[in-house]
Amino acid sequence: AQETARRARAEAHQIALRVESVRSTEQSLRDAIERMQQQLAQSEERCAALQEQLEASGIPLEDQQRELEALLEKRVAVEGELSEARRRLETIDHSLRELDRQRHQAEQQVQQQRERLDQVRLSRQEILVRSRTLEEQLQQSGLSRQELEARLPGEADIQAWQERSEQLARRIQRLGAINLAAIDEFREQKERMEYIDAQHADVTQSLETLEEAIRKIDRETRTRFKETFDKVNAGLKEMFPKLFGGGHAYLELVGDDPLDAGVAIMARPPGKRNSSIHLLSGGEKALSAVAMVFSIFQLNPAPFCMLDEVDAPLDDANVGRFCELVKEMSEKVQFIFITHNKVTMAISNQLLGVTMNEPGVSRLVSVDVEEAAQLAAV
């Protein structure tokens, strides 16, 4: 490869010298052509001048004709030389282009030989490095080359062992750098994993305990809800006929799960069909709501109950039944109600009235019904 590269470089050098020589010849011809063109121009100028002199002077025509013919012959000779010089210049140009092509090919060959030479040098360097590495590994193993060759099987293939060695090298490379602290890190991670496992077990046990408690609470809640629902439903069935003078009403769960289900009031006033409370009139809705509230108060009485114009949509008959039920319930619950109905006012023990004698000025008037009755009797 080195000899081929040397020959290619020598050939390229010779071609470069030839190219330089041809270019020098080309430049000389160009200079000669330029001189000839100048001479031709001078001859033409001379002919024109002589023609003018011929016309202006009295020189014999024969002499002037001879001089003109001599100049014309000289012009023809110069033009011939100029044509020959141009032909030679074209030939040189063609030769120069051919030499440039050959020089380019030679340079490409030189470049290819250089690349091959670099590859050979690189391969040689790799072989040297590998040889040193193998020698170092052989020294570290404590074996001599003869001992190693003796241990190899007789059918050992260099190519196969080479591929196996490269395969092992790639596997080692994929393993990455050796972490000398891996054992300590493994021990720490193992302890941390054991700690997390213990925490996970505790959390799992606590979660199971909570889930069991939730299930127990749900069971107890369902039981208590069912008991309360039944009692309120029974109270509603009792209160509704008292307020309406007959009829029937009951509570109905809307849904399968009692804890998530809604509650609907189904009512059937006297003379009407059984329907939801939403289909009743305003007065019927008010009495149904009062029956529901009183049923709850009957189960779990509160210190007081406030009613705001509940009797407003009721007629006199319903107001009377409402007042009777309020009297009955007042033995357990204190009622505070706002009303404009005189019948409802009559059952109260204490009246508080609001008057406005002057625009924008309210006045509160308190009346004890029992005391007022005693004064009226006197």
Tab-separated table of C-alpha atoms in Angstrom:
chain	number	residue	atom	x	y	z
A	1	ALA	CA	0.000	0.000	0.000
A	2	GLN	CA	2.865	2.401	0.803
A	3	GLU	CA	4.577	1.633	-2.547
A	4	THR	CA	1.323	2.210	-4.445
A	5	ALA	CA	0.798	5.508	-2.636
A	6	ARG	CA	4.372	6.545	-3.438
A	7	ARG	CA	3.933	5.763	-7.147
A	8	ALA	CA	0.627	7.637	-7.203
A	9	ARG	CA	2.211	10.691	-5.597
A	10	ALA	CA	5.099	10.596	-8.147
A	11	GLU	CA	2.665	10.311	-11.039
A	12	ALA	CA	0.615	13.194	-9.682
A	13	HIS	CA	3.792	15.266	-9.346
A	14	GLN	CA	4.761	14.568	-12.996
A	15	ILE	CA	1.289	15.503	-14.181
A	16	ALA	CA	1.452	18.721	-12.167
A	17	LEU	CA	4.802	19.593	-13.815
A	18	ARG	CA	3.343	18.910	-17.266
A	19	VAL	CA	0.332	21.047	-16.473
A	20	GLU	CA	2.591	23.882	-15.354
A	21	SER	CA	4.688	23.596	-18.554
A	22	VAL	CA	1.604	23.600	-20.778
A	23	ARG	CA	0.192	26.597	-18.934
A	24	SER	CA	3.519	28.442	-19.468
A	25	THR	CA	3.415	27.626	-23.204
A	26	GLU	CA	-0.209	28.737	-23.350
A	27	GLN	CA	0.681	32.071	-21.774
A	28	SER	CA	3.526	32.563	-24.281
A	29	LEU	CA	1.175	31.893	-27.194
A	30	ARG	CA	-1.380	34.286	-25.772
A	31	ASP	CA	1.316	36.962	-25.548
A	32	ALA	CA	2.401	36.252	-29.163
A	33	ILE	CA	-1.205	36.457	-30.380
A	34	GLU	CA	-1.624	39.758	-28.597
A	35	ARG	CA	1.560	41.094	-30.269
A	36	MET	CA	0.381	39.899	-33.677
A	37	GLN	CA	-2.976	41.544	-33.171
A	38	GLN	CA	-1.191	44.770	-32.314
A	39	GLN	CA	0.984	44.449	-35.440
A	40	LEU	CA	-2.094	43.780	-37.562
A	41	ALA	CA	-3.801	46.844	-36.162
A	42	GLN	CA	-0.697	48.908	-36.828
A	43	SER	CA	-0.549	47.589	-40.415
A	44	GLU	CA	-4.169	48.483	-40.994
A	45	GLU	CA	-3.547	51.938	-39.596
A	46	ARG	CA	-0.449	52.205	-41.840
A	47	CYS	CA	-2.475	51.185	-44.906
A	48	ALA	CA	-5.121	53.745	-44.124
A	49	ALA	CA	-2.465	56.414	-43.643
A	50	LEU	CA	-0.761	55.497	-46.896
A	51	GLN	CA	-4.065	55.599	-48.699
A	52	GLU	CA	-4.642	59.081	-47.396
A	53	GLN	CA	-1.115	60.106	-48.350
A	54	LEU	CA	-1.652	58.592	-51.773
A	55	GLU	CA	-4.663	60.678	-52.327
A	56	ALA	CA	-3.072	63.825	-50.895
A	57	SER	CA	0.476	63.595	-52.294
A	58	GLY	CA	1.853	63.417	-55.749
A	59	ILE	CA	3.941	60.269	-55.176
A	60	PRO	CA	3.916	58.016	-58.197
A	61	LEU	CA	1.138	55.463	-58.116
A	62	GLU	CA	3.466	52.553	-58.918
A	63	ASP	CA	5.587	53.175	-55.800
A	64	GLN	CA	2.606	53.526	-53.591
A	65	GLN	CA	1.059	50.414	-55.102
A	66	ARG	CA	4.205	48.405	-54.422
A	67	GLU	CA	4.366	49.639	-50.844
A	68	LEU	CA	0.683	48.829	-50.363
A	69	GLU	CA	1.126	45.323	-51.783
A	70	ALA	CA	4.098	44.781	-49.474
A	71	LEU	CA	1.997	45.815	-46.508
A	72	LEU	CA	-0.850	43.581	-47.630
A	73	GLU	CA	1.515	40.622	-47.983
A	74	LYS	CA	2.820	41.354	-44.533
A	75	ARG	CA	-0.764	41.512	-43.234
A	76	VAL	CA	-1.605	38.178	-44.859
A	77	ALA	CA	1.519	36.645	-43.317
A	78	VAL	CA	0.635	38.047	-39.901
A	79	GLU	CA	-2.955	36.766	-40.192
A	80	GLY	CA	-1.610	33.315	-41.112
A	81	GLU	CA	0.681	33.324	-38.128
A	82	LEU	CA	-2.230	34.501	-35.974
A	83	SER	CA	-4.438	31.632	-37.217
A	84	GLU	CA	-1.672	29.139	-36.588
A	85	ALA	CA	-1.126	30.566	-33.121
A	86	ARG	CA	-4.862	30.298	-32.387
A	87	ARG	CA	-4.903	26.677	-33.594
A	88	ARG	CA	-1.925	25.855	-31.410
A	89	LEU	CA	-3.638	27.627	-28.524
A	90	GLU	CA	-6.768	25.490	-28.965
A	91	THR	CA	-4.592	22.371	-29.080
A	92	ILE	CA	-2.844	23.459	-25.909
A	93	ASP	CA	-6.195	24.219	-24.242
A	94	HIS	CA	-7.409	20.735	-25.102
A	95	SER	CA	-4.173	19.230	-23.802
A	96	LEU	CA	-4.462	21.346	-20.674
A	97	ARG	CA	-8.029	20.133	-19.996
A	98	GLU	CA	-6.905	16.535	-20.518
A	99	LEU	CA	-3.977	17.056	-18.161
A	100	ASP	CA	-6.306	18.623	-15.578
A	101	ARG	CA	-8.570	15.572	-15.817
A	102	GLN	CA	-5.586	13.252	-15.417
A	103	ARG	CA	-4.323	15.335	-12.497
A	104	HIS	CA	-7.763	15.141	-10.819
A	105	GLN	CA	-7.840	11.362	-11.279
A	106	ALA	CA	-4.323	11.100	-9.895
A	107	GLU	CA	-5.289	13.209	-6.878
A	108	GLN	CA	-8.311	10.955	-6.261
A	109	GLN	CA	-6.096	7.895	-6.460
A	110	VAL	CA	-3.624	9.509	-4.089
A	111	GLN	CA	-6.473	10.319	-1.666
A	112	GLN	CA	-7.754	6.743	-1.862
A	113	GLN	CA	-4.276	5.376	-1.239
A	114	ARG	CA	-3.890	7.764	1.707
A	115	GLU	CA	-7.165	6.553	3.191
A	116	ARG	CA	-6.086	2.944	2.732
A	117	LEU	CA	-2.732	3.749	4.272
A	118	ASP	CA	-4.484	5.393	7.250
A	119	GLN	CA	-6.675	2.333	7.662
A	120	VAL	CA	-3.640	0.074	7.530
A	121	ARG	CA	-1.892	2.216	10.132
A	122	LEU	CA	-5.002	2.223	12.337
A	123	SER	CA	-5.375	-1.544	12.030
A	124	ARG	CA	-1.697	-1.967	12.834
A	125	GLN	CA	-2.091	0.256	15.901
A	126	GLU	CA	-5.155	-1.700	17.039
A	127	ILE	CA	-3.275	-4.957	16.589
A	128	LEU	CA	-0.365	-3.611	18.635
A	129	VAL	CA	-2.666	-2.408	21.421
A	130	ARG	CA	-4.539	-5.681	21.449
A	131	SER	CA	-1.310	-7.622	21.454
A	132	ARG	CA	-0.059	-5.671	24.477
A	133	THR	CA	-3.426	-6.158	26.216
A	134	LEU	CA	-3.316	-9.897	25.599
A	135	GLU	CA	0.250	-10.060	26.853
A	136	GLU	CA	-0.733	-8.197	30.031
A	137	GLN	CA	-3.711	-10.505	30.559
A	138	LEU	CA	-1.441	-13.491	29.979
A	139	GLN	CA	1.016	-12.186	32.566
A	140	GLN	CA	-1.791	-11.569	35.056
A	141	SER	CA	-3.071	-15.117	34.579
A	142	GLY	CA	0.385	-16.517	35.397
A	143	LEU	CA	0.457	-18.657	32.251
A	144	SER	CA	2.933	-18.677	29.446
A	145	ARG	CA	1.916	-18.653	25.805
A	146	GLN	CA	2.932	-22.289	25.399
A	147	GLU	CA	0.842	-23.336	28.407
A	148	LEU	CA	-2.173	-21.420	27.098
A	149	GLU	CA	-1.843	-22.992	23.644
A	150	ALA	CA	-1.564	-26.413	25.252
A	151	ARG	CA	-4.847	-25.870	27.127
A	152	LEU	CA	-6.779	-24.906	24.004
A	153	PRO	CA	-8.699	-27.729	22.284
A	154	GLY	CA	-7.288	-29.008	19.060
A	155	GLU	CA	-10.304	-27.875	17.020
A	156	ALA	CA	-10.155	-24.330	18.446
A	157	ASP	CA	-11.156	-21.741	15.848
A	158	ILE	CA	-9.615	-18.299	16.154
A	159	GLN	CA	-12.643	-16.631	14.581
A	160	ALA	CA	-15.068	-18.388	16.934
A	161	TRP	CA	-12.993	-17.522	20.002
A	162	GLN	CA	-12.705	-13.961	18.730
A	163	GLU	CA	-16.493	-13.641	18.386
A	164	ARG	CA	-16.988	-15.134	21.839
A	165	SER	CA	-14.480	-12.697	23.310
A	166	GLU	CA	-16.245	-9.738	21.683
A	167	GLN	CA	-19.607	-11.035	22.887
A	168	LEU	CA	-18.320	-11.272	26.459
A	169	ALA	CA	-16.829	-7.785	26.160
A	170	ARG	CA	-20.199	-6.366	25.065
A	171	ARG	CA	-21.943	-8.109	27.963
A	172	ILE	CA	-19.408	-6.671	30.403
A	173	GLN	CA	-19.862	-3.231	28.860
A	174	ARG	CA	-23.637	-3.443	29.260
A	175	LEU	CA	-23.132	-4.170	32.950
A	176	GLY	CA	-21.679	-0.688	33.309
A	177	ALA	CA	-19.186	0.537	35.848
A	178	ILE	CA	-18.615	-1.555	38.954
A	179	ASN	CA	-20.265	0.003	42.002
A	180	LEU	CA	-18.051	-0.887	44.956
A	181	ALA	CA	-20.662	0.458	47.383
A	182	ALA	CA	-23.406	-1.802	46.022
A	183	ILE	CA	-23.215	-4.240	48.971
A	184	ASP	CA	-23.638	-1.474	51.554
A	185	GLU	CA	-26.414	0.112	49.484
A	186	PHE	CA	-28.138	-3.270	49.206
A	187	ARG	CA	-27.958	-3.707	52.977
A	188	GLU	CA	-29.425	-0.235	53.548
A	189	GLN	CA	-32.179	-0.782	50.987
A	190	LYS	CA	-32.968	-4.175	52.515
A	191	GLU	CA	-33.338	-2.622	55.972
A	192	ARG	CA	-35.499	0.127	54.501
A	193	MET	CA	-37.637	-2.438	52.676
A	194	GLU	CA	-38.126	-4.413	55.904
A	195	TYR	CA	-39.128	-1.202	57.689
A	196	ILE	CA	-41.556	-0.274	54.908
A	197	ASP	CA	-42.986	-3.812	54.911
A	198	ALA	CA	-43.596	-3.544	58.656
A	199	GLN	CA	-45.262	-0.157	58.166
A	200	HIS	CA	-47.336	-1.605	55.342
A	201	ALA	CA	-48.450	-4.473	57.563
A	202	ASP	CA	-49.436	-2.015	60.319
A	203	VAL	CA	-51.329	0.175	57.862
A	204	THR	CA	-53.054	-2.870	56.364
A	205	GLN	CA	-54.084	-4.068	59.807
A	206	SER	CA	-55.303	-0.581	60.749
A	207	LEU	CA	-57.211	-0.376	57.477
A	208	GLU	CA	-58.877	-3.707	58.143
A	209	THR	CA	-59.788	-2.526	61.657
A	210	LEU	CA	-61.248	0.701	60.258
A	211	GLU	CA	-63.162	-1.166	57.580
A	212	GLU	CA	-64.588	-3.494	60.214
A	213	ALA	CA	-65.530	-0.477	62.355
A	214	ILE	CA	-67.176	1.164	59.339
A	215	ARG	CA	-69.113	-2.007	58.602
A	216	LYS	CA	-70.189	-2.168	62.251
A	217	ILE	CA	-71.224	1.507	62.193
A	218	ASP	CA	-73.133	0.922	58.949
A	219	ARG	CA	-74.972	-2.020	60.463
A	220	GLU	CA	-75.805	-0.062	63.616
A	221	THR	CA	-76.752	3.004	61.567
A	222	ARG	CA	-79.059	0.966	59.372
A	223	THR	CA	-80.641	-0.609	62.448
A	224	ARG	CA	-81.158	2.730	64.170
A	225	PHE	CA	-82.330	4.370	60.975
A	226	LYS	CA	-84.848	1.592	60.439
A	227	GLU	CA	-86.108	1.910	64.018
A	228	THR	CA	-86.343	5.715	63.773
A	229	PHE	CA	-87.929	5.537	60.324
A	230	ASP	CA	-90.570	3.102	61.561
A	231	LYS	CA	-91.337	5.259	64.623
A	232	VAL	CA	-91.585	8.470	62.577
A	233	ASN	CA	-93.706	6.638	60.005
A	234	ALA	CA	-96.022	5.416	62.770
A	235	GLY	CA	-96.234	8.955	64.188
A	236	LEU	CA	-97.063	10.321	60.730
A	237	LYS	CA	-99.816	7.759	60.303
A	238	GLU	CA	-101.193	8.904	63.667
A	239	MET	CA	-100.829	12.666	63.132
A	240	PHE	CA	-102.096	12.862	59.562
A	241	PRO	CA	-105.729	11.779	60.294
A	242	LYS	CA	-105.864	14.178	63.253
A	243	LEU	CA	-104.918	17.138	61.062
A	244	PHE	CA	-107.014	16.158	58.045
A	245	GLY	CA	-109.961	14.614	59.889
A	246	GLY	CA	-109.272	11.331	58.149
A	247	GLY	CA	-107.177	10.094	55.302
A	248	HIS	CA	-103.904	8.246	55.377
A	249	ALA	CA	-100.166	9.058	54.989
A	250	TYR	CA	-96.919	7.115	55.218
A	251	LEU	CA	-93.169	7.445	54.497
A	252	GLU	CA	-91.519	5.617	51.618
A	253	LEU	CA	-87.789	5.083	50.960
A	254	VAL	CA	-86.593	6.080	47.487
A	255	GLY	CA	-83.677	3.709	46.865
A	256	ASP	CA	-82.336	0.326	47.907
A	257	ASP	CA	-79.714	1.377	50.466
A	258	PRO	CA	-81.351	3.052	53.481
A	259	LEU	CA	-78.222	5.165	54.130
A	260	ASP	CA	-78.284	6.668	50.642
A	261	ALA	CA	-81.993	6.546	49.868
A	262	GLY	CA	-84.289	9.534	49.954
A	263	VAL	CA	-87.586	9.735	51.827
A	264	ALA	CA	-90.899	10.530	50.121
A	265	ILE	CA	-94.156	11.431	51.903
A	266	MET	CA	-97.107	9.618	50.366
A	267	ALA	CA	-100.444	11.191	51.421
A	268	ARG	CA	-104.106	10.491	50.741
A	269	PRO	CA	-106.355	13.224	52.154
A	270	PRO	CA	-110.036	12.344	52.679
A	271	GLY	CA	-111.818	11.897	49.373
A	272	LYS	CA	-108.626	11.896	47.270
A	273	ARG	CA	-106.322	9.318	45.744
A	274	ASN	CA	-103.040	8.263	47.250
A	275	SER	CA	-100.245	10.439	45.762
A	276	SER	CA	-96.954	12.148	46.490
A	277	ILE	CA	-96.964	15.322	48.565
A	278	HIS	CA	-95.865	17.280	45.489
A	279	LEU	CA	-99.296	16.777	43.916
A	280	LEU	CA	-101.240	18.235	46.884
A	281	SER	CA	-102.565	21.773	47.285
A	282	GLY	CA	-100.777	24.418	49.327
A	283	GLY	CA	-102.857	23.849	52.438
A	284	GLU	CA	-102.551	20.066	52.158
A	285	LYS	CA	-98.782	20.372	51.772
A	286	ALA	CA	-98.636	22.582	54.885
A	287	LEU	CA	-100.680	20.137	56.997
A	288	SER	CA	-98.632	17.176	55.714
A	289	ALA	CA	-95.402	18.980	56.658
A	290	VAL	CA	-96.805	19.802	60.125
A	291	ALA	CA	-97.762	16.150	60.586
A	292	MET	CA	-94.208	15.127	59.666
A	293	VAL	CA	-92.615	17.683	62.024
A	294	PHE	CA	-94.911	16.764	64.898
A	295	SER	CA	-94.120	13.078	64.358
A	296	ILE	CA	-90.406	13.841	64.749
A	297	PHE	CA	-91.046	16.044	67.818
A	298	GLN	CA	-93.134	13.283	69.317
A	299	LEU	CA	-90.175	10.905	68.967
A	300	ASN	CA	-87.494	13.351	70.131
A	301	PRO	CA	-89.015	16.498	71.682
A	302	ALA	CA	-87.070	19.758	71.338
A	303	PRO	CA	-87.146	22.650	73.867
A	304	PHE	CA	-89.321	24.700	71.503
A	305	CYS	CA	-90.777	24.721	68.009
A	306	MET	CA	-91.225	27.825	65.876
A	307	LEU	CA	-93.958	27.942	63.222
A	308	ASP	CA	-94.120	30.827	60.744
A	309	GLU	CA	-97.656	31.372	59.360
A	310	VAL	CA	-98.224	27.663	58.878
A	311	ASP	CA	-101.977	28.262	59.172
A	312	ALA	CA	-102.087	30.878	56.410
A	313	PRO	CA	-103.234	28.530	53.599
A	314	LEU	CA	-105.685	26.622	55.836
A	315	ASP	CA	-109.435	27.006	55.998
A	316	ASP	CA	-111.278	27.360	59.335
A	317	ALA	CA	-111.906	23.619	59.761
A	318	ASN	CA	-108.271	22.719	59.183
A	319	VAL	CA	-107.158	25.620	61.423
A	320	GLY	CA	-109.286	24.190	64.227
A	321	ARG	CA	-107.752	20.731	63.902
A	322	PHE	CA	-104.299	22.317	63.699
A	323	CYS	CA	-104.924	24.252	66.921
A	324	GLU	CA	-106.163	21.140	68.722
A	325	LEU	CA	-102.999	19.278	67.796
A	326	VAL	CA	-100.825	22.216	68.878
A	327	LYS	CA	-102.561	22.214	72.280
A	328	GLU	CA	-101.913	18.496	72.592
A	329	MET	CA	-98.255	18.810	71.614
A	330	SER	CA	-97.687	21.882	73.852
A	331	GLU	CA	-97.606	19.583	76.880
A	332	LYS	CA	-94.168	18.371	75.672
A	333	VAL	CA	-92.938	21.194	73.427
A	334	GLN	CA	-93.110	24.964	73.771
A	335	PHE	CA	-94.482	26.525	70.560
A	336	ILE	CA	-93.676	29.936	69.173
A	337	PHE	CA	-95.677	30.746	66.071
A	338	ILE	CA	-96.353	33.728	63.866
A	339	THR	CA	-99.939	34.044	62.700
A	340	HIS	CA	-102.639	36.423	61.542
A	341	ASN	CA	-105.449	33.962	62.264
A	342	LYS	CA	-107.648	34.848	65.270
A	343	VAL	CA	-108.505	31.192	65.955
A	344	THR	CA	-104.820	30.379	66.300
A	345	MET	CA	-104.256	33.433	68.484
A	346	ALA	CA	-107.016	32.246	70.826
A	347	ILE	CA	-105.092	29.122	71.886
A	348	SER	CA	-101.935	31.023	72.837
A	349	ASN	CA	-100.950	31.844	76.401
A	350	GLN	CA	-98.955	34.956	75.520
A	351	LEU	CA	-99.504	37.350	72.621
A	352	LEU	CA	-96.921	39.709	71.194
A	353	GLY	CA	-98.250	42.156	68.616
A	354	VAL	CA	-96.363	44.512	66.323
A	355	THR	CA	-98.074	47.776	65.371
A	356	MET	CA	-97.033	50.787	63.327
A	357	ASN	CA	-98.813	53.945	64.455
A	358	GLU	CA	-96.314	56.115	62.647
A	359	PRO	CA	-94.792	55.335	59.273
A	360	GLY	CA	-91.436	53.609	59.708
A	361	VAL	CA	-91.818	53.189	63.496
A	362	SER	CA	-92.771	49.729	64.837
A	363	ARG	CA	-94.140	49.138	68.309
A	364	LEU	CA	-94.284	45.863	70.244
A	365	VAL	CA	-97.370	45.098	72.352
A	366	SER	CA	-97.398	42.194	74.832
A	367	VAL	CA	-100.628	40.640	76.149
A	368	ASP	CA	-101.006	37.862	78.722
A	369	VAL	CA	-104.112	35.993	77.571
A	370	GLU	CA	-105.019	34.549	81.015
A	371	GLU	CA	-104.593	37.922	82.723
A	372	ALA	CA	-106.632	39.600	80.008
A	373	ALA	CA	-109.378	37.006	80.457
A	374	GLN	CA	-109.487	37.617	84.219
A	375	LEU	CA	-109.733	41.383	83.695
A	376	ALA	CA	-112.492	40.872	81.150
A	377	ALA	CA	-114.419	38.696	83.615
A	378	VAL	CA	-114.303	41.411	86.279
